[in-house]
CSV table of N, CA and C in Angstrom, one decimal:
chain,number,residue,atom,x,y,z
Z,18,MET,N,103.4,109.3,101.8
Z,18,MET,CA,102.1,108.7,101.9
Z,18,MET,C,101.4,108.7,100.5
Z,19,PRO,N,100.9,107.5,100.1
Z,19,PRO,CA,100.2,107.4,98.8
Z,19,PRO,C,99.0,108.4,98.8
Z,20,PRO,N,98.8,109.0,97.6
Z,20,PRO,CA,97.7,110.0,97.5
Z,20,PRO,C,96.3,109.6,97.9
Z,21,TRP,N,95.9,108.4,97.6
Z,21,TRP,CA,94.6,107.9,98.0
Z,21,TRP,C,94.5,107.7,99.5
Z,22,LEU,N,95.5,107.3,100.1
Z,22,LEU,CA,95.5,107.1,101.6
Z,22,LEU,C,95.2,108.4,102.3
Z,23,GLY,N,96.0,109.5,101.8
Z,23,GLY,CA,95.8,110.8,102.4
Z,23,GLY,C,94.4,111.3,102.1
Z,24,GLN,N,93.9,111.1,100.9
Z,24,GLN,CA,92.6,111.6,100.6
Z,24,GLN,C,91.5,110.9,101.4
Z,25,THR,N,91.6,109.6,101.6
Z,25,THR,CA,90.7,108.8,102.4
Z,25,THR,C,90.6,109.4,103.9
Z,26,ASN,N,91.8,109.5,104.4
Z,26,ASN,CA,91.9,110.1,105.8
Z,26,ASN,C,91.3,111.5,105.9
Z,27,HIS,N,91.6,112.3,104.9
Z,27,HIS,CA,91.1,113.7,104.9
Z,27,HIS,C,89.5,113.7,104.8
Z,28,LYS,N,88.9,112.8,104.0
Z,28,LYS,CA,87.5,112.8,103.9
Z,28,LYS,C,86.8,112.3,105.2
Z,29,LEU,N,87.4,111.3,105.8
Z,29,LEU,CA,86.9,110.8,107.1
Z,29,LEU,C,87.0,111.9,108.2
Z,30,TYR,N,88.1,112.6,108.2
Z,30,TYR,CA,88.3,113.7,109.1
Z,30,TYR,C,87.2,114.8,108.9
Z,31,GLN,N,87.0,115.2,107.6
Z,31,GLN,CA,86.0,116.2,107.3
Z,31,GLN,C,84.6,115.8,107.7
Z,32,ALA,N,84.3,114.5,107.5
Z,32,ALA,CA,83.0,114.0,107.9
Z,32,ALA,C,82.8,114.1,109.4
Z,33,ARG,N,83.8,113.8,110.1
Z,33,ARG,CA,83.7,113.9,111.6
Z,33,ARG,C,83.5,115.4,112.0
Z,34,LEU,N,84.3,116.3,111.4
Z,34,LEU,CA,84.1,117.7,111.8
Z,34,LEU,C,82.7,118.2,111.5
Z,35,VAL,N,82.2,117.8,110.3
Z,35,VAL,CA,80.9,118.3,109.9
Z,35,VAL,C,79.8,117.7,110.9
Z,36,LEU,N,80.0,116.4,111.3
Z,36,LEU,CA,79.0,115.8,112.2
Z,36,LEU,C,79.1,116.5,113.6
Z,37,ASP,N,80.3,116.9,114.0
Z,37,ASP,CA,80.4,117.6,115.3
Z,37,ASP,C,79.7,118.9,115.2
Z,38,LYS,N,79.8,119.6,114.1
Z,38,LYS,CA,79.1,120.9,113.9
Z,38,LYS,C,77.6,120.7,113.8
Z,39,ALA,N,77.2,119.6,113.2
Z,39,ALA,CA,75.7,119.4,113.1
Z,39,ALA,C,75.1,119.1,114.5
Z,40,ARG,N,75.9,118.5,115.4
Z,40,ARG,CA,75.4,118.3,116.8
Z,40,ARG,C,75.2,119.6,117.5
Z,41,GLN,N,76.0,120.6,117.2
Z,41,GLN,CA,76.0,121.9,117.8
Z,41,GLN,C,74.8,122.7,117.2
Z,42,CYS,N,74.2,122.4,116.1
Z,42,CYS,CA,73.2,123.2,115.5
Z,42,CYS,C,71.8,122.5,115.6
Z,43,SER,N,71.6,121.8,116.7
Z,43,SER,CA,70.3,121.1,116.9
Z,43,SER,C,69.1,122.0,116.9
Z,44,ASP,N,69.3,123.3,117.2
Z,44,ASP,CA,68.2,124.2,117.2
Z,44,ASP,C,67.8,124.7,115.8
Z,45,ASP,N,68.6,124.5,114.8
Z,45,ASP,CA,68.3,124.9,113.5
Z,45,ASP,C,68.2,123.6,112.6
Z,46,ALA,N,67.0,123.1,112.4
Z,46,ALA,CA,66.8,121.8,111.8
Z,46,ALA,C,67.3,121.8,110.3
Z,47,VAL,N,67.1,122.9,109.6
Z,47,VAL,CA,67.5,123.0,108.2
Z,47,VAL,C,69.1,122.9,108.1
Z,48,LEU,N,69.7,123.7,108.9
Z,48,LEU,CA,71.2,123.7,108.9
Z,48,LEU,C,71.7,122.3,109.4
Z,49,GLN,N,71.1,121.7,110.4
Z,49,GLN,CA,71.5,120.4,110.8
Z,49,GLN,C,71.4,119.4,109.7
Z,50,ASP,N,70.3,119.4,109.0
Z,50,ASP,CA,70.1,118.5,107.9
Z,50,ASP,C,71.1,118.7,106.8
Z,51,ALA,N,71.4,120.0,106.5
Z,51,ALA,CA,72.4,120.2,105.5
Z,51,ALA,C,73.8,119.7,105.9
Z,52,LEU,N,74.2,119.9,107.1
Z,52,LEU,CA,75.5,119.4,107.6
Z,52,LEU,C,75.5,117.9,107.7
Z,53,GLU,N,74.4,117.3,108.1
Z,53,GLU,CA,74.4,115.8,108.1
Z,53,GLU,C,74.4,115.2,106.7
Z,54,THR,N,73.7,115.8,105.8
Z,54,THR,CA,73.8,115.4,104.4
Z,54,THR,C,75.2,115.5,103.9
Z,55,SER,N,75.9,116.6,104.2
Z,55,SER,CA,77.3,116.8,103.8
Z,55,SER,C,78.2,115.7,104.4
Z,56,ALA,N,77.9,115.4,105.7
Z,56,ALA,CA,78.7,114.3,106.3
Z,56,ALA,C,78.5,113.0,105.7
Z,57,LEU,N,77.2,112.7,105.2
Z,57,LEU,CA,76.9,111.5,104.5
Z,57,LEU,C,77.7,111.4,103.2
Z,58,TYR,N,77.7,112.5,102.5
Z,58,TYR,CA,78.5,112.6,101.2
Z,58,TYR,C,80.0,112.5,101.4
Z,59,LEU,N,80.5,113.1,102.5
Z,59,LEU,CA,81.9,113.0,102.8
Z,59,LEU,C,82.3,111.6,103.2
Z,60,THR,N,81.4,110.9,103.9
Z,60,THR,CA,81.7,109.5,104.3
Z,60,THR,C,81.7,108.6,103.0
Z,61,HIS,N,80.8,108.9,102.1
Z,61,HIS,CA,80.7,108.2,100.9
Z,61,HIS,C,82.0,108.5,100.1
Z,62,ASP,N,82.4,109.7,100.0
Z,62,ASP,CA,83.7,110.1,99.3
Z,62,ASP,C,84.9,109.3,99.9
Z,63,ALA,N,84.9,109.2,101.3
Z,63,ALA,CA,86.0,108.4,101.9
Z,63,ALA,C,85.9,107.0,101.5
Z,64,TYR,N,84.7,106.4,101.3
Z,64,TYR,CA,84.6,105.0,100.9
Z,64,TYR,C,85.1,104.9,99.4
Z,65,ILE,N,84.7,105.8,98.6
Z,65,ILE,CA,85.2,105.8,97.2
Z,65,ILE,C,86.7,106.0,97.1
Z,66,SER,N,87.2,106.8,97.9
Z,66,SER,CA,88.7,107.1,98.0
Z,66,SER,C,89.4,105.8,98.4
Z,67,TYR,N,88.8,105.1,99.4
Z,67,TYR,CA,89.4,103.9,99.9
Z,67,TYR,C,89.4,102.8,98.8
Z,68,LEU,N,88.3,102.8,98.1
Z,68,LEU,CA,88.2,101.8,96.9
Z,68,LEU,C,89.4,102.1,96.0
Z,69,ASN,N,89.6,103.3,95.7
Z,69,ASN,CA,90.7,103.7,94.8
Z,69,ASN,C,92.1,103.3,95.4
Z,70,GLU,N,92.2,103.5,96.7
Z,70,GLU,CA,93.4,103.1,97.4
Z,70,GLU,C,93.6,101.6,97.2
Z,71,LEU,N,92.6,100.8,97.4
Z,71,LEU,CA,92.7,99.3,97.2
Z,71,LEU,C,92.9,99.0,95.7
Z,72,TYR,N,92.2,99.6,94.9
Z,72,TYR,CA,92.4,99.4,93.4
Z,72,TYR,C,93.8,99.6,93.0
Z,73,GLU,N,94.4,100.7,93.5
Z,73,GLU,CA,95.8,101.0,93.2
Z,73,GLU,C,96.7,99.9,93.7
Z,74,LEU,N,96.5,99.4,95.0
Z,74,LEU,CA,97.2,98.3,95.5
Z,74,LEU,C,97.2,97.0,94.7
Z,75,ALA,N,96.0,96.9,94.1
Z,75,ALA,CA,95.8,95.7,93.2
Z,75,ALA,C,96.3,95.8,91.8
Z,76,GLY,N,97.0,97.0,91.6
Z,76,GLY,CA,97.6,97.2,90.3
Z,76,GLY,C,96.8,98.1,89.3
Z,77,GLY,N,95.7,98.6,89.8
Z,77,GLY,CA,94.9,99.5,88.9
Z,77,GLY,C,95.6,100.8,88.7
Z,78,SER,N,95.3,101.4,87.5
Z,78,SER,CA,96.0,102.6,87.2
Z,78,SER,C,95.1,103.8,87.0
Z,79,SER,N,93.8,103.5,86.9
Z,79,SER,CA,92.8,104.6,86.7
Z,79,SER,C,92.0,104.8,88.0
Z,80,MET,N,91.0,105.6,87.9
Z,80,MET,CA,90.1,105.9,89.0
Z,80,MET,C,88.8,105.1,88.9
Z,81,VAL,N,88.3,104.5,90.0
Z,81,VAL,CA,87.1,103.8,90.0
Z,81,VAL,C,86.0,104.5,90.8
Z,82,SER,N,84.8,104.2,90.5
Z,82,SER,CA,83.7,104.9,91.3
Z,82,SER,C,82.8,103.9,92.0
Z,83,SER,N,83.2,102.6,92.0
Z,83,SER,CA,82.4,101.6,92.7
Z,83,SER,C,83.2,100.4,93.0
Z,84,LEU,N,82.8,99.6,93.9
Z,84,LEU,CA,83.5,98.4,94.2
Z,84,LEU,C,83.4,97.4,93.0
Z,85,ASP,N,82.2,97.3,92.4
Z,85,ASP,CA,82.0,96.5,91.3
Z,85,ASP,C,83.0,96.8,90.1
Z,86,GLU,N,83.1,98.1,89.9
Z,86,GLU,CA,84.1,98.6,88.9
Z,86,GLU,C,85.5,98.2,89.2
Z,87,ALA,N,85.9,98.4,90.5
Z,87,ALA,CA,87.2,98.0,90.9
Z,87,ALA,C,87.5,96.6,90.7
Z,88,MET,N,86.5,95.7,91.1
Z,88,MET,CA,86.7,94.3,91.0
Z,88,MET,C,86.7,93.8,89.5
Z,89,GLU,N,85.9,94.5,88.6
Z,89,GLU,CA,85.9,94.1,87.2
Z,89,GLU,C,87.2,94.5,86.5
Z,90,GLN,N,87.8,95.6,86.9
Z,90,GLN,CA,88.9,96.2,86.2
Z,90,GLN,C,90.3,95.7,86.6
Z,91,THR,N,90.3,94.9,87.7
Z,91,THR,CA,91.6,94.5,88.2
Z,91,THR,C,91.8,93.0,87.9
Z,92,ARG,N,93.0,92.6,87.7
Z,92,ARG,CA,93.3,91.2,87.5
Z,92,ARG,C,93.4,90.5,88.8
Z,93,LEU,N,93.7,91.2,89.9
Z,93,LEU,CA,93.9,90.7,91.2
Z,93,LEU,C,92.9,91.3,92.2
Z,94,ILE,N,92.0,90.5,92.6
Z,94,ILE,CA,91.0,90.9,93.6
Z,94,ILE,C,91.6,90.6,94.9
Z,95,ILE,N,92.0,91.6,95.6
Z,95,ILE,CA,92.7,91.4,96.9
Z,95,ILE,C,91.7,91.2,98.0
Z,96,GLY,N,92.2,90.6,99.1
Z,96,GLY,CA,91.3,90.2,100.2
Z,96,GLY,C,90.5,91.4,100.8
Z,97,GLU,N,91.1,92.6,100.8
Z,97,GLU,CA,90.3,93.7,101.3
Z,97,GLU,C,89.1,94.0,100.5
Z,98,MET,N,89.3,93.8,99.2
Z,98,MET,CA,88.1,94.0,98.3
Z,98,MET,C,87.0,93.0,98.5
Z,99,ARG,N,87.5,91.8,98.7
Z,99,ARG,CA,86.5,90.7,99.0
Z,99,ARG,C,85.8,90.9,100.3
Z,100,GLU,N,86.5,91.4,101.3
Z,100,GLU,CA,85.8,91.7,102.6
Z,100,GLU,C,84.8,92.8,102.4
Z,101,LEU,N,85.2,93.9,101.7
Z,101,LEU,CA,84.3,95.0,101.5
Z,101,LEU,C,83.0,94.5,100.7
Z,102,ASP,N,83.3,93.6,99.7
Z,102,ASP,CA,82.2,93.1,99.0
Z,102,ASP,C,81.2,92.3,99.9
Z,103,SER,N,81.8,91.5,100.8
Z,103,SER,CA,81.0,90.8,101.8
Z,103,SER,C,80.2,91.7,102.7
Z,104,VAL,N,80.8,92.7,103.2
Z,104,VAL,CA,80.1,93.7,104.0
Z,104,VAL,C,79.0,94.4,103.3
Z,105,ARG,N,79.3,94.8,102.0
Z,105,ARG,CA,78.3,95.5,101.2
Z,105,ARG,C,77.1,94.6,100.9
Z,106,ARG,N,77.3,93.3,100.7
Z,106,ARG,CA,76.2,92.4,100.3
Z,106,ARG,C,75.3,92.1,101.5
Z,107,ASP,N,75.6,92.5,102.7
Z,107,ASP,CA,74.7,92.3,103.8
Z,107,ASP,C,73.7,93.5,103.7
Z,108,SER,N,72.5,93.2,103.2
Z,108,SER,CA,71.6,94.2,102.9
Z,108,SER,C,71.1,95.0,104.1
Z,109,PHE,N,71.3,94.5,105.3
Z,109,PHE,CA,70.9,95.2,106.5
Z,109,PHE,C,72.1,95.8,107.2
Z,110,GLY,N,73.3,95.6,106.6
Z,110,GLY,CA,74.5,96.1,107.3
Z,110,GLY,C,74.7,97.6,107.0
Z,111,TRP,N,75.7,98.1,107.7
Z,111,TRP,CA,76.0,99.5,107.7
Z,111,TRP,C,76.4,100.0,106.3
Z,112,LEU,N,77.2,99.2,105.6
Z,112,LEU,CA,77.7,99.7,104.3
Z,112,LEU,C,76.6,99.8,103.2
Z,113,ALA,N,75.8,98.7,103.2
Z,113,ALA,CA,74.6,98.7,102.2
Z,113,ALA,C,73.7,99.8,102.6
Z,114,THR,N,73.4,100.1,103.8
Z,114,THR,CA,72.5,101.2,104.3
Z,114,THR,C,73.1,102.5,103.9
Z,115,LEU,N,74.4,102.7,104.1
Z,115,LEU,CA,75.1,104.0,103.7
Z,115,LEU,C,74.9,104.2,102.2
Z,116,LEU,N,75.2,103.2,101.4
Z,116,LEU,CA,75.1,103.4,100.0
Z,116,LEU,C,73.7,103.6,99.5
Z,117,ARG,N,72.7,103.0,100.2
Z,117,ARG,CA,71.3,103.3,99.8
Z,117,ARG,C,70.9,104.7,100.2
Z,118,GLN,N,71.4,105.2,101.4
Z,118,GLN,CA,71.1,106.5,101.8
Z,118,GLN,C,71.7,107.6,100.8
Z,119,VAL,N,72.9,107.3,100.4
Z,119,VAL,CA,73.5,108.3,99.4
Z,119,VAL,C,72.6,108.3,98.1
Z,120,GLU,N,72.2,107.2,97.6
Z,120,GLU,CA,71.4,107.1,96.4
Z,120,GLU,C,70.1,107.8,96.7
Z,121,GLU,N,69.4,107.6,97.8
Z,121,GLU,CA,68.2,108.3,98.1
Z,121,GLU,C,68.4,109.8,98.2
Z,122,CYS,N,69.5,110.3,98.7
Z,122,CYS,CA,69.7,111.7,98.8
Z,122,CYS,C,69.9,112.4,97.4
Z,123,ARG,N,70.3,111.6,96.5
Z,123,ARG,CA,70.6,112.1,95.1
Z,123,ARG,C,69.3,112.2,94.3
Z,124,ARG,N,68.2,111.5,94.8
Z,124,ARG,CA,67.0,111.6,94.1
Z,124,ARG,C,66.2,112.8,94.6
Z,125,PRO,N,65.3,113.4,93.7
Z,125,PRO,CA,64.5,114.5,94.2
Z,125,PRO,C,63.5,113.9,95.2
Z,126,GLN,N,63.2,114.7,96.3
Z,126,GLN,CA,62.2,114.3,97.3
Z,126,GLN,C,60.8,114.5,96.7
Z,127,GLN,N,60.0,113.5,97.0
Z,127,GLN,CA,58.6,113.6,96.5
Z,127,GLN,C,57.9,114.4,97.5
Z,128,SER,N,57.0,115.3,97.0
Z,128,SER,CA,56.2,116.1,97.9
Z,128,SER,C,55.2,115.3,98.7
Z,129,LYS,N,55.0,115.6,99.9
Z,129,LYS,CA,54.1,114.9,100.8
Z,129,LYS,C,52.7,115.5,100.6
Z,130,PRO,N,51.7,114.7,100.7
Z,130,PRO,CA,50.3,115.2,100.6
Z,130,PRO,C,50.1,116.1,101.8
Z,131,ARG,N,49.3,117.2,101.7
Z,131,ARG,CA,49.0,118.1,102.8
Z,131,ARG,C,48.0,117.4,103.7
Z,132,ALA,N,48.2,117.6,105.0
Z,132,ALA,CA,47.3,117.1,106.0
Z,132,ALA,C,46.1,118.1,106.0
Z,133,THR,N,45.0,117.6,106.4
Z,133,THR,CA,43.8,118.4,106.5
Z,133,THR,C,43.9,119.5,107.5
Z,134,GLU,N,44.6,119.2,108.6
Z,134,GLU,CA,44.9,120.2,109.7
Z,134,GLU,C,46.4,120.3,109.9
Z,135,PRO,N,46.9,121.6,109.8
Z,135,PRO,CA,48.3,121.7,110.1
Z,135,PRO,C,48.7,121.4,111.5
Z,136,ALA,N,49.8,120.7,111.6
Z,136,ALA,CA,50.3,120.4,113.0
Z,136,ALA,C,50.9,121.6,113.6
Z,137,PRO,N,50.8,121.7,114.9
Z,137,PRO,CA,51.4,122.9,115.6
Z,137,PRO,C,52.9,123.0,115.3
Z,138,ALA,N,53.4,124.2,115.1
Z,138,ALA,CA,54.8,124.4,114.7
Z,138,ALA,C,55.8,123.8,115.7
Z,139,LYS,N,55.4,123.9,117.0
Z,139,LYS,CA,56.3,123.3,118.0
Z,139,LYS,C,56.5,121.8,117.9
Z,140,LEU,N,55.4,121.1,117.5
Z,140,LEU,CA,55.5,119.7,117.3
Z,140,LEU,C,56.4,119.3,116.1
Z,141,ILE,N,56.2,120.1,115.0
Z,141,ILE,CA,57.0,119.9,113.8
Z,141,ILE,C,58.4,120.1,114.1
Z,142,ALA,N,58.8,121.1,114.8
Z,142,ALA,CA,60.2,121.4,115.1
Z,142,ALA,C,60.8,120.3,116.0
Z,143,LEU,N,60.0,119.8,117.0
Z,143,LEU,CA,60.5,118.7,117.8
Z,143,LEU,C,60.7,117.5,117.0
Z,144,ALA,N,59.8,117.2,116.1
Z,144,ALA,CA,59.9,116.0,115.3
Z,144,ALA,C,61.2,116.1,114.4
Z,145,ALA,N,61.4,117.3,113.8
Z,145,ALA,CA,62.5,117.5,112.9
Z,145,ALA,C,63.8,117.3,113.7
Z,146,VAL,N,63.9,117.9,114.9
Z,146,VAL,CA,65.1,117.8,115.7
Z,146,VAL,C,65.4,116.3,116.1
Z,147,SER,N,64.3,115.6,116.5
Z,147,SER,CA,64.5,114.2,116.9
Z,147,SER,C,64.9,113.4,115.7
Z,148,ASP,N,64.3,113.6,114.5
Z,148,ASP,CA,64.7,112.8,113.3
Z,148,ASP,C,66.1,113.1,113.0
Z,149,ASN,N,66.5,114.4,113.0
Z,149,ASN,CA,67.9,114.8,112.6
Z,149,ASN,C,68.9,114.2,113.6
Z,150,THR,N,68.6,114.2,114.9
Z,150,THR,CA,69.5,113.7,115.9
Z,150,THR,C,69.7,112.2,115.6
Z,151,GLU,N,68.7,111.5,115.3
Z,151,GLU,CA,68.8,110.1,115.0
Z,151,GLU,C,69.6,109.9,113.7
Z,152,ARG,N,69.3,110.7,112.7
Z,152,ARG,CA,70.0,110.6,111.5
Z,152,ARG,C,71.5,110.9,111.6
Z,153,GLY,N,71.8,111.9,112.4
Z,153,GLY,CA,73.2,112.3,112.6
Z,153,GLY,C,74.0,111.2,113.3
Z,154,GLU,N,73.3,110.5,114.3
Z,154,GLU,CA,74.0,109.4,115.0
Z,154,GLU,C,74.2,108.2,114.1
Z,155,GLU,N,73.2,108.0,113.2
Z,155,GLU,CA,73.3,106.9,112.2
Z,155,GLU,C,74.5,107.1,111.3
Z,156,ILE,N,74.6,108.4,110.8
Z,156,ILE,CA,75.7,108.7,109.9
Z,156,ILE,C,77.0,108.6,110.6
Z,157,ALA,N,77.1,109.1,111.8
Z,157,ALA,CA,78.3,109.0,112.6
Z,157,ALA,C,78.7,107.5,112.8
Z,158,GLY,N,77.7,106.6,113.0
Z,158,GLY,CA,78.0,105.2,113.1
Z,158,GLY,C,78.6,104.6,111.9
Z,159,TRP,N,78.0,105.0,110.7
Z,159,TRP,CA,78.5,104.5,109.4
Z,159,TRP,C,80.0,105.0,109.2
Z,160,ARG,N,80.2,106.3,109.5
Z,160,ARG,CA,81.6,106.9,109.4
Z,160,ARG,C,82.5,106.1,110.2
Z,161,GLN,N,82.1,105.8,111.5
Z,161,GLN,CA,83.0,105.1,112.4
Z,161,GLN,C,83.3,103.7,111.9
Z,162,SER,N,82.2,103.0,111.5
Z,162,SER,CA,82.4,101.6,111.0
Z,162,SER,C,83.3,101.6,109.8
Z,163,LEU,N,83.2,102.6,108.9
Z,163,LEU,CA,84.1,102.6,107.7
Z,163,LEU,C,85.5,102.9,108.2
Z,164,SER,N,85.7,103.8,109.1
Z,164,SER,CA,87.0,104.2,109.6
Z,164,SER,C,87.7,102.9,110.3
Z,165,ASP,N,86.9,102.2,111.1
Z,165,ASP,CA,87.4,101.0,111.8
Z,165,ASP,C,87.8,100.0,110.8
Z,166,LEU,N,87.0,99.7,109.8
Z,166,LEU,CA,87.3,98.7,108.8
Z,166,LEU,C,88.6,99.1,108.1
Z,167,ILE,N,88.7,100.4,107.7
Z,167,ILE,CA,89.9,100.8,107.0
Z,167,ILE,C,91.2,100.7,107.9
Z,168,ASP,N,91.0,101.1,109.1
Z,168,ASP,CA,92.2,101.0,110.0
Z,168,ASP,C,92.6,99.5,110.2
Z,169,ARG,N,91.6,98.6,110.4
Z,169,ARG,CA,91.9,97.2,110.6
Z,169,ARG,C,92.6,96.6,109.3
Z,170,GLN,N,92.1,97.0,108.2
Z,170,GLN,CA,92.6,96.4,106.9
Z,170,GLN,C,94.0,97.0,106.7
Z,171,ARG,N,94.3,98.2,107.0
Z,171,ARG,CA,95.6,98.8,106.8
Z,171,ARG,C,96.6,98.1,107.8
Z,172,GLU,N,96.2,97.9,109.0
Z,172,GLU,CA,97.0,97.3,110.0
Z,172,GLU,C,97.4,95.8,109.5
Z,173,ASN,N,96.4,95.1,109.0
Z,173,ASN,CA,96.7,93.8,108.5
Z,173,ASN,C,97.7,93.8,107.4
Z,174,ARG,N,97.6,94.8,106.5
Z,174,ARG,CA,98.5,94.9,105.4
Z,174,ARG,C,99.9,95.1,105.9
Z,175,GLN,N,100.1,95.9,106.9
Z,175,GLN,CA,101.4,96.2,107.5
Z,175,GLN,C,102.0,95.0,108.2
Z,176,GLU,N,101.2,94.2,108.8
Z,176,GLU,CA,101.7,93.0,109.4
Z,176,GLU,C,102.1,91.9,108.4
Z,177,SER,N,101.5,92.0,107.2
Z,177,SER,CA,101.8,90.9,106.2
Z,177,SER,C,103.2,91.1,105.6
């Protein structure tokens, strides 16, 4: 098995495990957020690993950290790269959203202005759990979409 293929599969698997654990921690919003953020980064790592898998197939010999870099550094832009580029350019699509979320997580969070009256702790906890549940499902969807795209592209290569 080529090294990038194994690495891609491993990162997708780890992201799924972390998301499963995050679902079990719904009573601890801080832990759930940490696990979901980890799953987001692992999904992104799987994407980067897959880019390197494709880059290697196209004859690249070094490591790349973005699709643009892979497409600039190779003489042969393979169909899988073109498809990923098309998916990425859909600004409302899953891949563009995933990449934006990773960038947002890397930036420091801005402090929110204090409300004049503190909200009851129970309402804050419910809002945090609800937001985290939605976020976790969104990340799980991106991970699954990436996994499906990779599986389909790999199957197409085997048929060729």
